[in-house]
mmCIF file of C-alpha atoms in Angstrom:
data_model
loop_
_atom_site.group_PDB
_atom_site.id
_atom_site.type_symbol
_atom_site.label_atom_id
_atom_site.label_comp_id
_atom_site.label_asym_id
_atom_site.label_seq_id
_atom_site.Cartn_x
_atom_site.Cartn_y
_atom_site.Cartn_z
ATOM 1 C CA MET A 1 0.646 4.239 -30.810
ATOM 2 C CA ALA A 2 -2.827 4.370 -31.657
ATOM 3 C CA ALA A 3 -5.501 2.635 -29.992
ATOM 4 C CA THR A 4 -7.034 -0.305 -31.369
ATOM 5 C CA ASN A 5 -10.516 -0.138 -30.092
ATOM 6 C CA PRO A 6 -10.711 3.508 -29.029
ATOM 7 C CA ILE A 7 -13.342 4.576 -26.290
ATOM 8 C CA LEU A 8 -16.725 4.784 -27.344
ATOM 9 C CA ASN A 9 -17.412 8.308 -26.703
ATOM 10 C CA GLN A 10 -21.883 8.341 -25.844
ATOM 11 C CA ALA A 11 -24.841 10.944 -24.128
ATOM 12 C CA GLY A 12 -27.807 10.064 -22.333
ATOM 13 C CA VAL A 13 -30.341 11.189 -19.812
ATOM 14 C CA ILE A 14 -32.246 10.414 -17.608
ATOM 15 C CA ALA A 15 -35.838 11.553 -18.236
ATOM 16 C CA TYR A 16 -37.984 12.596 -15.568
ATOM 17 C CA ARG A 17 -41.597 14.297 -15.318
ATOM 18 C CA VAL A 18 -43.534 15.599 -11.812
ATOM 19 C CA LEU A 19 -46.755 13.960 -11.635
ATOM 20 C CA ASP A 20 -49.181 14.059 -7.733
ATOM 21 C CA GLY A 21 -45.988 16.264 -6.993
ATOM 22 C CA LYS A 22 -43.713 13.112 -6.617
ATOM 23 C CA VAL A 23 -40.695 12.852 -9.640
ATOM 24 C CA ARG A 24 -41.341 9.890 -12.735
ATOM 25 C CA VAL A 25 -38.049 8.383 -14.097
ATOM 26 C CA LEU A 26 -39.016 7.739 -17.936
ATOM 27 C CA LEU A 27 -36.896 4.010 -18.063
ATOM 28 C CA VAL A 28 -36.811 2.381 -21.620
ATOM 29 C CA THR A 29 -35.906 -1.211 -21.919
ATOM 30 C CA SER A 30 -32.752 -2.203 -24.393
ATOM 31 C CA ARG A 31 -33.383 -3.720 -28.370
ATOM 32 C CA ASP A 32 -31.056 -6.941 -27.402
ATOM 33 C CA THR A 33 -31.925 -8.292 -24.333
ATOM 34 C CA GLY A 34 -34.990 -5.722 -22.663
ATOM 35 C CA ARG A 35 -33.329 -4.785 -19.479
ATOM 36 C CA TRP A 36 -34.463 -1.241 -18.132
ATOM 37 C CA ILE A 37 -31.925 1.299 -19.012
ATOM 38 C CA ILE A 38 -32.358 5.116 -20.007
ATOM 39 C CA PRO A 39 -32.175 6.460 -23.184
ATOM 40 C CA LYS A 40 -28.331 7.060 -24.869
ATOM 41 C CA GLY A 41 -26.525 6.860 -27.742
ATOM 42 C CA HIS A 42 -23.594 7.907 -29.692
ATOM 43 C CA ILE A 43 -22.566 11.398 -30.201
ATOM 44 C CA LYS A 44 -22.294 12.221 -33.755
ATOM 45 C CA ALA A 45 -19.796 13.786 -35.026
ATOM 46 C CA GLY A 46 -19.263 18.235 -33.947
ATOM 47 C CA GLU A 47 -22.187 17.306 -31.709
ATOM 48 C CA MET A 48 -22.984 18.858 -28.520
ATOM 49 C CA PRO A 49 -23.558 16.061 -25.322
ATOM 50 C CA CYS A 50 -26.491 17.143 -24.263
ATOM 51 C CA LYS A 51 -28.260 18.009 -27.994
ATOM 52 C CA ALA A 52 -27.369 14.158 -28.810
ATOM 53 C CA ALA A 53 -28.363 13.489 -24.890
ATOM 54 C CA LYS A 54 -31.971 15.092 -25.522
ATOM 55 C CA ASN A 55 -31.263 13.272 -29.984
ATOM 56 C CA GLU A 56 -31.924 10.107 -27.793
ATOM 57 C CA ALA A 57 -34.908 10.458 -25.605
ATOM 58 C CA TYR A 58 -36.433 11.226 -28.716
ATOM 59 C CA GLU A 59 -35.217 8.552 -30.469
ATOM 60 C CA GLU A 60 -35.876 6.024 -28.247
ATOM 61 C CA ALA A 61 -38.296 7.375 -25.940
ATOM 62 C CA GLY A 62 -40.229 9.522 -27.278
ATOM 63 C CA VAL A 63 -39.755 12.764 -24.845
ATOM 64 C CA ARG A 64 -39.030 15.932 -25.835
ATOM 65 C CA GLY A 65 -38.188 18.616 -22.687
ATOM 66 C CA ILE A 66 -35.633 20.795 -21.330
ATOM 67 C CA ILE A 67 -32.307 20.168 -20.080
ATOM 68 C CA VAL A 68 -32.021 20.553 -16.831
ATOM 69 C CA GLY A 69 -28.424 22.652 -15.449
ATOM 70 C CA SER A 70 -25.692 23.495 -17.124
ATOM 71 C CA SER A 71 -23.503 20.167 -17.205
ATOM 72 C CA PRO A 72 -24.217 16.925 -17.077
ATOM 73 C CA LEU A 73 -25.590 15.212 -13.793
ATOM 74 C CA GLY A 74 -22.884 12.769 -14.096
ATOM 75 C CA MET A 75 -20.978 10.355 -15.388
ATOM 76 C CA TYR A 76 -20.658 6.212 -16.617
ATOM 77 C CA THR A 77 -18.533 3.746 -17.911
ATOM 78 C CA TYR A 78 -19.720 -0.117 -19.167
ATOM 79 C CA PHE A 79 -18.885 -2.466 -22.300
ATOM 80 C CA LYS A 80 -20.864 -2.035 -25.594
ATOM 81 C CA LYS A 81 -21.079 -4.996 -27.407
ATOM 82 C CA LEU A 82 -21.224 -4.823 -30.341
ATOM 83 C CA VAL A 83 -22.410 -5.700 -33.672
ATOM 84 C CA SER A 84 -19.876 -8.509 -34.312
ATOM 85 C CA GLY A 85 -19.686 -9.642 -30.900
ATOM 86 C CA GLN A 86 -17.300 -7.221 -29.803
ATOM 87 C CA ALA A 87 -17.513 -5.507 -26.533
ATOM 88 C CA ARG A 88 -15.980 -1.889 -26.740
ATOM 89 C CA PRO A 89 -15.129 0.209 -23.950
ATOM 90 C CA ALA A 90 -17.913 3.614 -24.016
ATOM 91 C CA THR A 91 -18.209 6.402 -21.328
ATOM 92 C CA VAL A 92 -22.284 7.437 -20.574
ATOM 93 C CA GLU A 93 -22.540 11.632 -20.586
ATOM 94 C CA VAL A 94 -25.460 11.635 -19.222
ATOM 95 C CA TYR A 95 -27.709 14.823 -18.238
ATOM 96 C CA LEU A 96 -31.288 15.736 -16.787
ATOM 97 C CA LEU A 97 -34.225 16.105 -19.068
ATOM 98 C CA ARG A 98 -37.259 17.716 -17.539
ATOM 99 C CA VAL A 99 -40.413 15.851 -19.981
ATOM 100 C CA LYS A 100 -42.694 18.396 -21.496
ATOM 101 C CA GLU A 101 -44.120 16.724 -24.338
ATOM 102 C CA ARG A 102 -45.109 12.703 -25.076
ATOM 103 C CA LEU A 103 -44.844 11.899 -28.697
ATOM 104 C CA LYS A 104 -47.380 9.360 -29.591
ATOM 105 C CA LYS A 105 -44.427 8.043 -32.735
ATOM 106 C CA TRP A 106 -41.339 8.184 -32.566
ATOM 107 C CA PRO A 107 -38.140 6.608 -34.377
ATOM 108 C CA GLU A 108 -37.944 3.353 -31.993
ATOM 109 C CA ARG A 109 -41.396 3.188 -30.315
ATOM 110 C CA ASN A 110 -42.101 -0.133 -31.560
ATOM 111 C CA LYS A 111 -38.363 -1.758 -30.369
ATOM 112 C CA ARG A 112 -38.508 -1.099 -27.119
ATOM 113 C CA LYS A 113 -40.903 -0.419 -24.163
ATOM 114 C CA LEU A 114 -41.383 2.740 -21.212
ATOM 115 C CA SER A 115 -42.124 3.063 -17.646
ATOM 116 C CA TRP A 116 -42.999 5.969 -15.528
ATOM 117 C CA VAL A 117 -41.493 4.950 -12.602
ATOM 118 C CA SER A 118 -39.787 6.417 -8.854
ATOM 119 C CA THR A 119 -36.609 6.876 -8.122
ATOM 120 C CA LYS A 120 -36.241 4.210 -5.392
ATOM 121 C CA GLU A 121 -38.588 1.316 -8.207
ATOM 122 C CA ALA A 122 -35.537 2.212 -10.950
ATOM 123 C CA VAL A 123 -32.764 2.017 -8.497
ATOM 124 C CA ALA A 124 -34.349 -0.931 -8.438
ATOM 125 C CA LEU A 125 -35.179 -2.367 -12.242
ATOM 126 C CA VAL A 126 -31.135 -0.758 -13.502
ATOM 127 C CA GLU A 127 -29.113 -2.825 -13.709
ATOM 128 C CA GLU A 128 -26.281 -1.278 -15.540
ATOM 129 C CA PRO A 129 -24.567 -0.654 -12.366
ATOM 130 C CA GLY A 130 -22.791 3.209 -12.865
ATOM 131 C CA ILE A 131 -26.291 4.399 -13.775
ATOM 132 C CA VAL A 132 -27.622 3.413 -9.959
ATOM 133 C CA PRO A 133 -24.683 5.951 -8.570
ATOM 134 C CA LEU A 134 -27.034 8.323 -10.735
ATOM 135 C CA LEU A 135 -30.392 7.628 -10.173
ATOM 136 C CA LEU A 136 -28.892 7.819 -6.311
ATOM 137 C CA ARG A 137 -28.401 11.721 -7.265
ATOM 138 C CA LEU A 138 -31.405 12.129 -8.589
ATOM 139 C CA MET A 139 -32.965 11.122 -5.272
ATOM 140 C CA GLU A 140 -31.087 13.807 -3.384
ATOM 141 C CA LEU A 141 -32.331 16.048 -5.721
ATOM 142 C CA GLU A 142 -35.843 15.166 -5.937
ATOM 143 C CA HIS A 143 -37.344 17.754 -3.640
ATOM 144 C CA ASP A 144 -36.149 20.970 -6.143
ATOM 145 C CA LEU A 145 -37.058 19.197 -8.764
ATOM 146 C CA ALA A 146 -41.124 18.991 -7.776
ATOM 147 C CA ASN A 147 -41.306 22.167 -6.056
ATOM 148 C CA PRO A 148 -39.637 24.158 -9.102
ATOM 149 C CA PRO A 149 -39.104 28.165 -9.271
ATOM 150 C CA ARG A 150 -42.622 30.202 -10.408
ATOM 151 C CA GLU A 151 -40.592 31.316 -12.746
ATOM 152 C CA PHE A 152 -39.365 27.675 -14.140
ATOM 153 C CA LEU A 153 -43.062 26.473 -13.971
ATOM 154 C CA SER A 154 -44.733 29.365 -16.156
ATOM 155 C CA GLU A 155 -42.353 27.748 -18.948
ATOM 156 C CA SER A 156 -43.823 24.841 -18.384
ATOM 157 C CA ARG A 157 -47.593 22.874 -19.257
ATOM 158 C CA ASP A 158 -48.443 19.468 -17.148
ATOM 159 C CA LEU A 159 -48.368 16.467 -18.218
ATOM 160 C CA LYS A 160 -51.390 14.366 -17.889
ATOM 161 C CA ALA A 161 -50.584 10.913 -16.771
ATOM 162 C CA ALA A 162 -50.992 8.238 -18.510
ATOM 163 C CA PRO A 163 -50.565 4.623 -18.535
ATOM 164 C CA ASP A 164 -46.866 3.026 -19.224
ATOM 165 C CA GLN A 165 -46.377 0.242 -20.866
ATOM 166 C CA ARG A 166 -45.737 -1.882 -17.498
ATOM 167 C CA GLY A 167 -48.960 -0.704 -16.285
ATOM 168 C CA THR A 168 -48.158 1.684 -14.499
ATOM 169 C CA GLY A 169 -48.269 5.985 -13.812
#
């Protein structure tokens, strides 16, 4: 028997940058409630999840970068509220994205706020319970991310600090 309410497959990113030797995570607000979340969205037919995750980072947060590692940081599930009012289960594959470029214009720039925060602050701000363990995992990786091998650094260019919409760097 076919499922009448199939699980939605989504992809997302925990976007980060290193500023003054510290990892900063990019959070965005949801369009409906304004709560702090990570960029995420649907995976189009035939699209690789890591590509979908990078697209969501661009569309929702105006950032481009490099996926770190060959596999997702992790996964979580939640109930997606649809326009109809129904809730459908969704599974999100979450990738780590080292931000290389911050854009001035992107598709959802007028629909969301952005904030660069420490991982610890992100844990406190994010209400989606499935994201918190992924942020805690990121905390375990912070030293290595803030001190990447030299060959990784030679490929990157520094991002200038700019205030975010919460007023913090």
